[in-house]
CSV table of C-alpha atoms in Angstrom, one decimal:
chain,number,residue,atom,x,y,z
A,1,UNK,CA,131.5,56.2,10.9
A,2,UNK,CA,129.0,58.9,10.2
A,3,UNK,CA,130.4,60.9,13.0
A,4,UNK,CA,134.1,60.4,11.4
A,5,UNK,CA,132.7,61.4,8.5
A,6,UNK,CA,131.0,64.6,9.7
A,7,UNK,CA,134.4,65.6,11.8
A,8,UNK,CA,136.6,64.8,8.3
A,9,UNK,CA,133.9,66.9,6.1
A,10,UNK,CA,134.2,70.0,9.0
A,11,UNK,CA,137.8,69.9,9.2
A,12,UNK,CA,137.8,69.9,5.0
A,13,UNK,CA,135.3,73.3,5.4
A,14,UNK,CA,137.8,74.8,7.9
A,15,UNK,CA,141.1,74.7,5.8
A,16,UNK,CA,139.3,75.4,2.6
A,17,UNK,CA,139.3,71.8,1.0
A,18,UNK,CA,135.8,71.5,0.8
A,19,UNK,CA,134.7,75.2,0.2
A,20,UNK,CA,130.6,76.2,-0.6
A,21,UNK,CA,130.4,79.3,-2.9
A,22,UNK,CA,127.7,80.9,-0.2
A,23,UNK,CA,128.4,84.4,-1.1
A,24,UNK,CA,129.3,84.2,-4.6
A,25,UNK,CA,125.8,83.1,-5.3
A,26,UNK,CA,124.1,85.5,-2.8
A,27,UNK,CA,121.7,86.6,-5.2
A,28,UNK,CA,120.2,83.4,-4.9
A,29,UNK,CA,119.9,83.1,-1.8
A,30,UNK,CA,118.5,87.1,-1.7
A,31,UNK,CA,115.8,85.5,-4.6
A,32,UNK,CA,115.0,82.9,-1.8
A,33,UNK,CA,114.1,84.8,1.1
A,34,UNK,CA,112.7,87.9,-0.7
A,35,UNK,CA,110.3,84.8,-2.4
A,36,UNK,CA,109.8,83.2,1.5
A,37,UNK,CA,109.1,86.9,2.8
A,38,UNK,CA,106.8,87.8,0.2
A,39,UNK,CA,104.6,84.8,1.1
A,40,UNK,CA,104.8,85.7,4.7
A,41,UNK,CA,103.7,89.0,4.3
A,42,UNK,CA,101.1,87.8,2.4
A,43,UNK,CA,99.9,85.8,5.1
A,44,UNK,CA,100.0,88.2,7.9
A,45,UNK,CA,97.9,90.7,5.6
A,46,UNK,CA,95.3,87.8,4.3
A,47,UNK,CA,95.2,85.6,7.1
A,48,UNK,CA,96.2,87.8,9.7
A,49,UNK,CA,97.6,86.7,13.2
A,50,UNK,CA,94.4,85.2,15.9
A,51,UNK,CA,95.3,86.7,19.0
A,52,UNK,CA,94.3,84.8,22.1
A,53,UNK,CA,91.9,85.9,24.4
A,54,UNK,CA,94.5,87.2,26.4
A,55,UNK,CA,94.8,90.3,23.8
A,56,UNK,CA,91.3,90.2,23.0
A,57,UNK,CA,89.3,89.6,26.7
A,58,UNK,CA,86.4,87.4,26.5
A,59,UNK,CA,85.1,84.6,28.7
A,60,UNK,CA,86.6,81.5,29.2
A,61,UNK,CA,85.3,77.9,30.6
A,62,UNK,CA,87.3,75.1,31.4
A,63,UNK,CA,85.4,71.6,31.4
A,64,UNK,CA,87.1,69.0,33.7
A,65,UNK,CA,86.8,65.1,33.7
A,66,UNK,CA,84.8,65.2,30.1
A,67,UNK,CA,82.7,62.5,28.9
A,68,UNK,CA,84.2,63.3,25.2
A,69,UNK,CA,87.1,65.8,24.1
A,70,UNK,CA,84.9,66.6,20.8
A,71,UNK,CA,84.6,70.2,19.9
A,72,UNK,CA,81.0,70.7,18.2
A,73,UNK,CA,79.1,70.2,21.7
A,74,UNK,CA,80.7,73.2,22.7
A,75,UNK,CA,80.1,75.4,19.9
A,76,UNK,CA,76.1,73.9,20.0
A,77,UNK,CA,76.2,75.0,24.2
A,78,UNK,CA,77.2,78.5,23.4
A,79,UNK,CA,75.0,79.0,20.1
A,80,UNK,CA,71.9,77.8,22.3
A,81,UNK,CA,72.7,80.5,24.8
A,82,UNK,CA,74.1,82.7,22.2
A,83,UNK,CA,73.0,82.3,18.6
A,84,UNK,CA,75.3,85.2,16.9
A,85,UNK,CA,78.4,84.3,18.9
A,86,UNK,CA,81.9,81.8,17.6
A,87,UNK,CA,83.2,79.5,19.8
A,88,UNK,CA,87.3,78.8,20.3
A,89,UNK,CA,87.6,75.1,21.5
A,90,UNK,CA,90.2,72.9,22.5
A,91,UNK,CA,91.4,70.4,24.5
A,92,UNK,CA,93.5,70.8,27.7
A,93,UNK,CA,95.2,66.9,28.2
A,94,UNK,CA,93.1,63.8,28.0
A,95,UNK,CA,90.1,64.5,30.0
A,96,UNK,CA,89.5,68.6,29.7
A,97,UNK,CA,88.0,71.2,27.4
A,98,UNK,CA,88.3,75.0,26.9
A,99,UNK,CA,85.9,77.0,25.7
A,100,UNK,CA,86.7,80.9,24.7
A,101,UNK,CA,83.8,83.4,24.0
A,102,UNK,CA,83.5,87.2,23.6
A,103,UNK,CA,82.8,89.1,26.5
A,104,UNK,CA,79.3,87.5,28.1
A,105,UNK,CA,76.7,88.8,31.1
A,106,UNK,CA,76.5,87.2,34.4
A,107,UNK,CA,73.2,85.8,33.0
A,108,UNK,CA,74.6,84.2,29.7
A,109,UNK,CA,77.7,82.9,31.6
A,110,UNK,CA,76.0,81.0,33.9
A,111,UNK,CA,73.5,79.6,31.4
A,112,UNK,CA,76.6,78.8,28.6
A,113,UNK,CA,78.4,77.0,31.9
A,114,UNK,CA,74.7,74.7,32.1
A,115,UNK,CA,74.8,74.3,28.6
A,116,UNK,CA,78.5,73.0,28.9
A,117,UNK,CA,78.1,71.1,31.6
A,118,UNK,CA,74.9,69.1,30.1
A,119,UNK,CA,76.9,68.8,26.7
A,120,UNK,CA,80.1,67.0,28.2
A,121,UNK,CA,78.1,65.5,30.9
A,122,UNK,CA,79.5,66.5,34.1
A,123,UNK,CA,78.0,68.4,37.4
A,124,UNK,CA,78.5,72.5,37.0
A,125,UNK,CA,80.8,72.2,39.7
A,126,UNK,CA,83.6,70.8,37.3
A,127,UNK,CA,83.2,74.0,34.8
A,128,UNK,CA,85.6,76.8,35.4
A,129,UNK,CA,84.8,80.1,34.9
A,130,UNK,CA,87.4,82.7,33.8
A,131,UNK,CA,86.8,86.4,32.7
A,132,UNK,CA,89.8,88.2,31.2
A,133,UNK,CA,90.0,91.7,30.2
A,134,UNK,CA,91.8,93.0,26.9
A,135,UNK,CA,94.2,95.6,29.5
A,136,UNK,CA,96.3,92.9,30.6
A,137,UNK,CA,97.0,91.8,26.9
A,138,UNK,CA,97.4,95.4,25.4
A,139,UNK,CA,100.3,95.7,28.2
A,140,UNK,CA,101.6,92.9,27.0
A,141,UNK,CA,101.6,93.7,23.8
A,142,UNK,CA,103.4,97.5,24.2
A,143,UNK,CA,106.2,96.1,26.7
A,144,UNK,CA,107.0,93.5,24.2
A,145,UNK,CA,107.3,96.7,21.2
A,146,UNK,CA,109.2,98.4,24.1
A,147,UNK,CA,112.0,95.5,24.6
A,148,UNK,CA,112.2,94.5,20.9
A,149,UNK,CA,113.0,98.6,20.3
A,150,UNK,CA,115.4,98.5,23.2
A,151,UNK,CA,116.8,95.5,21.9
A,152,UNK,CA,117.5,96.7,18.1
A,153,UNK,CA,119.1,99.7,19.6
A,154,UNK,CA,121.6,98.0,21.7
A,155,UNK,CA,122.6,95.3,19.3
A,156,UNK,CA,123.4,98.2,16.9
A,157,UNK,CA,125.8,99.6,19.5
A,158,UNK,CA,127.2,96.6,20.4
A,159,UNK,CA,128.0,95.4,17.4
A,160,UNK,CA,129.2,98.4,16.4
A,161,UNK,CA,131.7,99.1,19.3
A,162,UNK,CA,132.6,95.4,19.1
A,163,UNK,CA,133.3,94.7,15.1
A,164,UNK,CA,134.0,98.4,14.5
A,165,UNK,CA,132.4,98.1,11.5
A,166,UNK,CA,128.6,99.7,11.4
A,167,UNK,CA,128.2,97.4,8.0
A,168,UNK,CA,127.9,94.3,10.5
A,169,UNK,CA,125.8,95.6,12.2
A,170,UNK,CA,123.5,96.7,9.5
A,171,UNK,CA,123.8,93.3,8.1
A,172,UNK,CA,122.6,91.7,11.5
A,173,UNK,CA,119.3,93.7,11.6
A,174,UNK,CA,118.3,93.4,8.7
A,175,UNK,CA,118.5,89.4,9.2
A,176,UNK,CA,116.7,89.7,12.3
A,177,UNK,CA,113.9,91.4,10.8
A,178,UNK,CA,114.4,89.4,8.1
A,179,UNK,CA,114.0,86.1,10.8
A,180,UNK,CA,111.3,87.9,12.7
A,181,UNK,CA,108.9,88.5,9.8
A,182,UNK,CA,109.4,84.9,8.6
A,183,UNK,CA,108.9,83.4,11.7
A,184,UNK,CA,105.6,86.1,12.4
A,185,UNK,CA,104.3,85.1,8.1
A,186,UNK,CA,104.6,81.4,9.2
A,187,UNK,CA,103.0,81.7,12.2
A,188,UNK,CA,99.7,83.4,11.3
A,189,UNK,CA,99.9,80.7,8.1
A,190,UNK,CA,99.7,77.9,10.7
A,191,UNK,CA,96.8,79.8,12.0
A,192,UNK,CA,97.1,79.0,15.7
A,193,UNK,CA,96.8,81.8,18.4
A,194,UNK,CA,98.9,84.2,19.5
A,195,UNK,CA,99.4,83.9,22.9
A,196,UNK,CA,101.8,85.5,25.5
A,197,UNK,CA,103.8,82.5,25.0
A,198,UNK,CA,104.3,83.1,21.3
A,199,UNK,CA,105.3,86.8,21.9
A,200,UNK,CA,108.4,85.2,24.7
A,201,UNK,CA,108.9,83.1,21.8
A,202,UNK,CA,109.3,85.5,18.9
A,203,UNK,CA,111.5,87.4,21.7
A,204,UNK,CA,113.8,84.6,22.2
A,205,UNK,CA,114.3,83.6,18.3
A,206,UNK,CA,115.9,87.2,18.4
A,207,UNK,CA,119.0,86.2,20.7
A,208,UNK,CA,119.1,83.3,18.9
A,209,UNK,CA,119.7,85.0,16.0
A,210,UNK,CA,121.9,87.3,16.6
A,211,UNK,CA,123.9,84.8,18.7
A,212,UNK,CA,124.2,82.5,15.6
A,213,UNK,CA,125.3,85.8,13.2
A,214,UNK,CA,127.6,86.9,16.0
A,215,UNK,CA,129.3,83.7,15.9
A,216,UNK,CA,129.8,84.1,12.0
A,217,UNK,CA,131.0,87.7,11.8
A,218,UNK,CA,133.8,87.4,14.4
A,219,UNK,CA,135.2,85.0,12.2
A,220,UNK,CA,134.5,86.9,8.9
A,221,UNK,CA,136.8,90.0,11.0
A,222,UNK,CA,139.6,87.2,11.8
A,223,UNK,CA,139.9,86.2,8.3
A,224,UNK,CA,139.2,90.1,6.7
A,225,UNK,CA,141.6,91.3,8.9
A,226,UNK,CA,144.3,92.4,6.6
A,227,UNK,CA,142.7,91.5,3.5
A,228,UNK,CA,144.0,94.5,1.4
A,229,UNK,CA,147.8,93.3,2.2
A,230,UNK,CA,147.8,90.8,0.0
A,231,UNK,CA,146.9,90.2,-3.7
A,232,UNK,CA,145.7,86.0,-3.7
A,233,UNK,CA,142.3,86.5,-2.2
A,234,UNK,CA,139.1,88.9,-2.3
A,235,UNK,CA,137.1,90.2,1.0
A,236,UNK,CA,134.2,88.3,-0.8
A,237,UNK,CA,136.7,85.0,-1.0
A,238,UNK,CA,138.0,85.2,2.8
A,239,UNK,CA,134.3,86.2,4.1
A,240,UNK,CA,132.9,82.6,2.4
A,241,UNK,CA,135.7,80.9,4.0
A,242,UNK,CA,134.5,82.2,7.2
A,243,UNK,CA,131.0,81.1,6.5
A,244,UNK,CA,132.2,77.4,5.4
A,245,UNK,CA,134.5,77.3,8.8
A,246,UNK,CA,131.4,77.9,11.0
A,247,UNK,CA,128.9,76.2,9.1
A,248,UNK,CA,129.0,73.1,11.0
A,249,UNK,CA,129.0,74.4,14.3
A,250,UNK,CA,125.4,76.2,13.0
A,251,UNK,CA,124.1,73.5,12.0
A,252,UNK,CA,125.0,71.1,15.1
A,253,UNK,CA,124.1,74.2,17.2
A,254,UNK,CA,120.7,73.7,15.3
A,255,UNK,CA,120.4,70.5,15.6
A,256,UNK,CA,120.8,70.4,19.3
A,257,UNK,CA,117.7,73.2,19.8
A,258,UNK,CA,115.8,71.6,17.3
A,259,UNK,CA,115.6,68.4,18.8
A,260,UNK,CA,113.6,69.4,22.7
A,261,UNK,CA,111.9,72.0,20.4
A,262,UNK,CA,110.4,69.6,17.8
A,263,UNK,CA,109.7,67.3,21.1
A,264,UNK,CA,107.8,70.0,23.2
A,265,UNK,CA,105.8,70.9,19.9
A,266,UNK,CA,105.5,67.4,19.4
A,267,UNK,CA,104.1,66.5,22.8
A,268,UNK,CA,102.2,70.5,23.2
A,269,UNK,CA,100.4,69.6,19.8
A,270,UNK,CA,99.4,66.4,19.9
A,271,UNK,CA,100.1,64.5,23.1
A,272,UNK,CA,98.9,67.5,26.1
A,273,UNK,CA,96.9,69.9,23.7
A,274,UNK,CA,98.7,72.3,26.0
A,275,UNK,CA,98.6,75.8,24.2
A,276,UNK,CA,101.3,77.6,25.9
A,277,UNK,CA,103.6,75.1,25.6
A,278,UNK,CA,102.7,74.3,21.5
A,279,UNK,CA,102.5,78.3,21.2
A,280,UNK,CA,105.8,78.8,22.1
A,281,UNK,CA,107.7,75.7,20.7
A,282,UNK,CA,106.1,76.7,17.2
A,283,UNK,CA,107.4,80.3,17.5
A,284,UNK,CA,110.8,78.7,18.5
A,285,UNK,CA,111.0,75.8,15.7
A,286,UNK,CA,110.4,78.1,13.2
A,287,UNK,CA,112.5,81.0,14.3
A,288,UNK,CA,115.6,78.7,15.0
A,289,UNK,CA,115.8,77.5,11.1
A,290,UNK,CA,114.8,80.4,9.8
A,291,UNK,CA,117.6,82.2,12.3
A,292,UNK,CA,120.1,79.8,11.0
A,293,UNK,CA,119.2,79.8,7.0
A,294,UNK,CA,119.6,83.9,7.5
A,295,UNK,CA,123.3,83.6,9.7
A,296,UNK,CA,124.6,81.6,6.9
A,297,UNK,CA,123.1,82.8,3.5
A,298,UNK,CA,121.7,86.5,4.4
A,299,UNK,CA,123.8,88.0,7.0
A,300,UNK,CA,127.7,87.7,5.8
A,301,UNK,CA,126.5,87.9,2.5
A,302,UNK,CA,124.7,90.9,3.0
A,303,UNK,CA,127.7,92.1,4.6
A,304,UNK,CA,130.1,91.2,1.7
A,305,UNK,CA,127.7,93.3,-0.6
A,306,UNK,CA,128.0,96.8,1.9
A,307,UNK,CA,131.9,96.3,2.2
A,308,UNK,CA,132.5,95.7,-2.0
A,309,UNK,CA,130.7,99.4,-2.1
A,310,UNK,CA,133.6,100.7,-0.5
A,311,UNK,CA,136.5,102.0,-2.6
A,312,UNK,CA,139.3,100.5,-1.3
A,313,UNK,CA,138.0,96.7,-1.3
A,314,UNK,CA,136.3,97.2,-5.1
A,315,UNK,CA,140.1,98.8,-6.2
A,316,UNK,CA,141.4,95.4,-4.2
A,317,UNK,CA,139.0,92.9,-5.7
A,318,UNK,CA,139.4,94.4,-9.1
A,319,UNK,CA,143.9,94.6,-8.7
A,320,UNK,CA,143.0,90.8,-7.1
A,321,UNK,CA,141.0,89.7,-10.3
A,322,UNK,CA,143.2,91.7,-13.1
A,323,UNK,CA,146.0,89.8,-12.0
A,324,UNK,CA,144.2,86.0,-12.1
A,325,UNK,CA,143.5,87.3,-15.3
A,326,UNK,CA,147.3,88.3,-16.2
A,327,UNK,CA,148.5,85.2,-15.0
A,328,UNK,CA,145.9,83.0,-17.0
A,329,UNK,CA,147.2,84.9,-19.9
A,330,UNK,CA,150.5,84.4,-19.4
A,331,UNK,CA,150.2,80.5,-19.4
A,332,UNK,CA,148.0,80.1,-22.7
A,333,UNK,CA,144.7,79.2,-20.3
A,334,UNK,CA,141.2,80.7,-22.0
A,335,UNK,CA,139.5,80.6,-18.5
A,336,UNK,CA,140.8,81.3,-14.8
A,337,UNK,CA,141.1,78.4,-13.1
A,338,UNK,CA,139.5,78.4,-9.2
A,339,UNK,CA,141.3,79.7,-6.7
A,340,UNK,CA,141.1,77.5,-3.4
A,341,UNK,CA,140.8,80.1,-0.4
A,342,UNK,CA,142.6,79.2,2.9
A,343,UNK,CA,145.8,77.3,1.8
A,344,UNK,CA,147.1,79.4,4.8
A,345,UNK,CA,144.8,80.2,7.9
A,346,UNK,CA,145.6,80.9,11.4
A,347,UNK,CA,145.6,78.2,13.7
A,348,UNK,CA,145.5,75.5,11.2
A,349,UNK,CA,147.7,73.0,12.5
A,350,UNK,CA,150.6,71.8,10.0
A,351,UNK,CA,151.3,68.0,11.3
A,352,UNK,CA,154.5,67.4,11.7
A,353,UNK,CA,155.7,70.0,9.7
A,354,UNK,CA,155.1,72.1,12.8
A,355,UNK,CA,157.1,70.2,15.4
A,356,UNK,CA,160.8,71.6,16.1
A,357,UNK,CA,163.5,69.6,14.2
A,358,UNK,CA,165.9,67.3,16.0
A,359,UNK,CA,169.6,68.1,15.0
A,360,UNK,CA,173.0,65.9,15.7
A,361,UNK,CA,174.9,66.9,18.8
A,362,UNK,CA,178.5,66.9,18.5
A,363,UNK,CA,179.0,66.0,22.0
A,364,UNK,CA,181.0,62.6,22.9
A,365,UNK,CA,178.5,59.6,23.0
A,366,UNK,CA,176.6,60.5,19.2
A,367,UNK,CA,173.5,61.5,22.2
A,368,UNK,CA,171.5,63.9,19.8
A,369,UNK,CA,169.9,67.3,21.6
């Protein structure tokens, strides 16, 4: 039933039954995300992201087959070696422990890894000992700058050469910086560390992205196509009916990522206490519903917004709109009534209006043809 339901409320979106107002309110959803990205910059510039040791270097010990996953023995093994110095801790599974330091001596290493082991325990032989150095994450760090540069750059060509139309292409990068900076904001608010895992994510919300907006914009050009040859609907009008035709496939889309996402966060976070694996499912749950909030509200409306600056759409919305107007006028109404957009769209299929008509045969017999 639900399912019949969902179908019979897509199909009503598609031939413009059902129809969403999406970019005639676009301001509100502009007052939305400039509100969401103003609290996320906030957080990246008060609480900052917490780079992992892999961007930082340090020392890092692994405690096998503990006698207790609690945290504060670990942070009282390093102060007793190293009185000035911060502990990271957290578990790895059911039955392990890391511990992450600045950079220590050979001497205070060995003494934090007898600490740790007389904390949680267990012979010295089950305590890992790890040094990593800041190069590896600084490398890191400038290919990931490098391919998100690269990246920008050749979705603005593509897009370009594809739509030809530079305004969607504009319209797509400024919702994936729009996406990325959300998704960055949140992340630093949640406060967990920012690993190489989070960086792939961060990465990989950007194909999503564009992906989704892709999607959206092809059917914005099918529908804007020859907009200015008739008078019955605006580019603004045709563009929201593209919007309400593909908004169910972004949301089951959604739904379908969301769902191993929110179960490998799930199961990273609070089952494993594996960090790579919660690192990156954060960066990826976030980015995908911020990605698909900004391919339905930001991105075509965006678009709508460049393309009504030009003069020949704002001299066809306003000859559109004059004569609504006239016509209102003409049959004593105060107000103009709603237009429904889509009454007549390509592909929509017309029942049996559409199949060929049967007619008489004349031949001997009364056999019809």
């Amino acid at each position: 039933m639900a399912s019949t339901r969902m179908s019979r409320w897509g199909a009503d979106l598609y031939t413009g039954h059902t129809s969403y107002g999406i970019v005639a309110h676009r301001r509100r959803w502009y007052t939305i995300s400039a509100v969401v990205l103003t609290i996320s910059v906030l957080l990246l510039l008060v609480r900052g992201l917490n780079p992992s040791i892999e961007f930082k270097g340090g020392s890092e010990f692994t405690i096998s087959n503990a006698a207790t996953l609690e945290q504060q023995p670990a942070l009282d093994a390093v102060s007793s070696v190293k009185a000035d110095e911060v502990a990271r801790v957290s578990t790895i599974g059911q039955d392990s422990v890391r511990v992450q330091t600045a950079k220590l001596s050979d001497t205070e290493t060995v003494a934090v890894a007898d600490a740790l082991a007389a904390a949680y325990e267990v012979p010295v032989t089950e305590i890992s000992t790890t040094f990593i150095g800041p190069t590896w994450g600084q490398d890191v760090s400038s290919k990931a700058l490098r391919a998100l540069v690269v990246f920008l750059v050749l979705v603005t060509l593509v897009m370009t050469i594809y739509f030809r139309a530079w305004r969607m292409a504009v319209a797509a990068l400024v919702a994936l910086m729009h996406d990325l900076v959300i998704t960055v904001g949140l992340y630093a608010g949640v406060g967990w560390e920012v690993s190489p895992a989070t960086v792939i994510g961060f990465l990989t919300i950007l194909g999503y992205s564009i992906y989704d907006t892709v999607v959206v914009f092809d059917k914005v050009r099918e529908n804007t196509r020859k907009v200015t040859e008739q008078k019955r609907f605006t580019y603004a009008e045709m563009a929201n009916l593209a919007v309400n035709q593909t908004v169910v496939r972004s949301i089951n889309t959604s739904v379908v990522a969301l769902l191993p996402v929110g179960a490998i966060l799930f199961i990273g976070a609070f089952l494993l206490g594996a960090g790579t694996l919660r690192d990156i499912a954060l960066a990826l749950f976030l980015g995908i519903i911020v990605g698909t909030f900004s391919s339905v509200f930001i991105a075509t409306p965006f678009e709508v917004s460049l393309r009504e600056r030009e003069p020949a759409i704002k001299e066809h919305t306003a000859m559109v709109l004059a004569a609504r107007a006239e016509a209102a006028a003409r049959n004593g109404e105060s107000e103009v009534e709603p237009v429904r957009v889509g009454a007549a769209i390509p592909g929509h299929h017309l029942g049996n209006q559409a199949q060929p008509r049967r007619r008489k045969s004349t031949r001997p017999g009364g056999r019809t043809s």
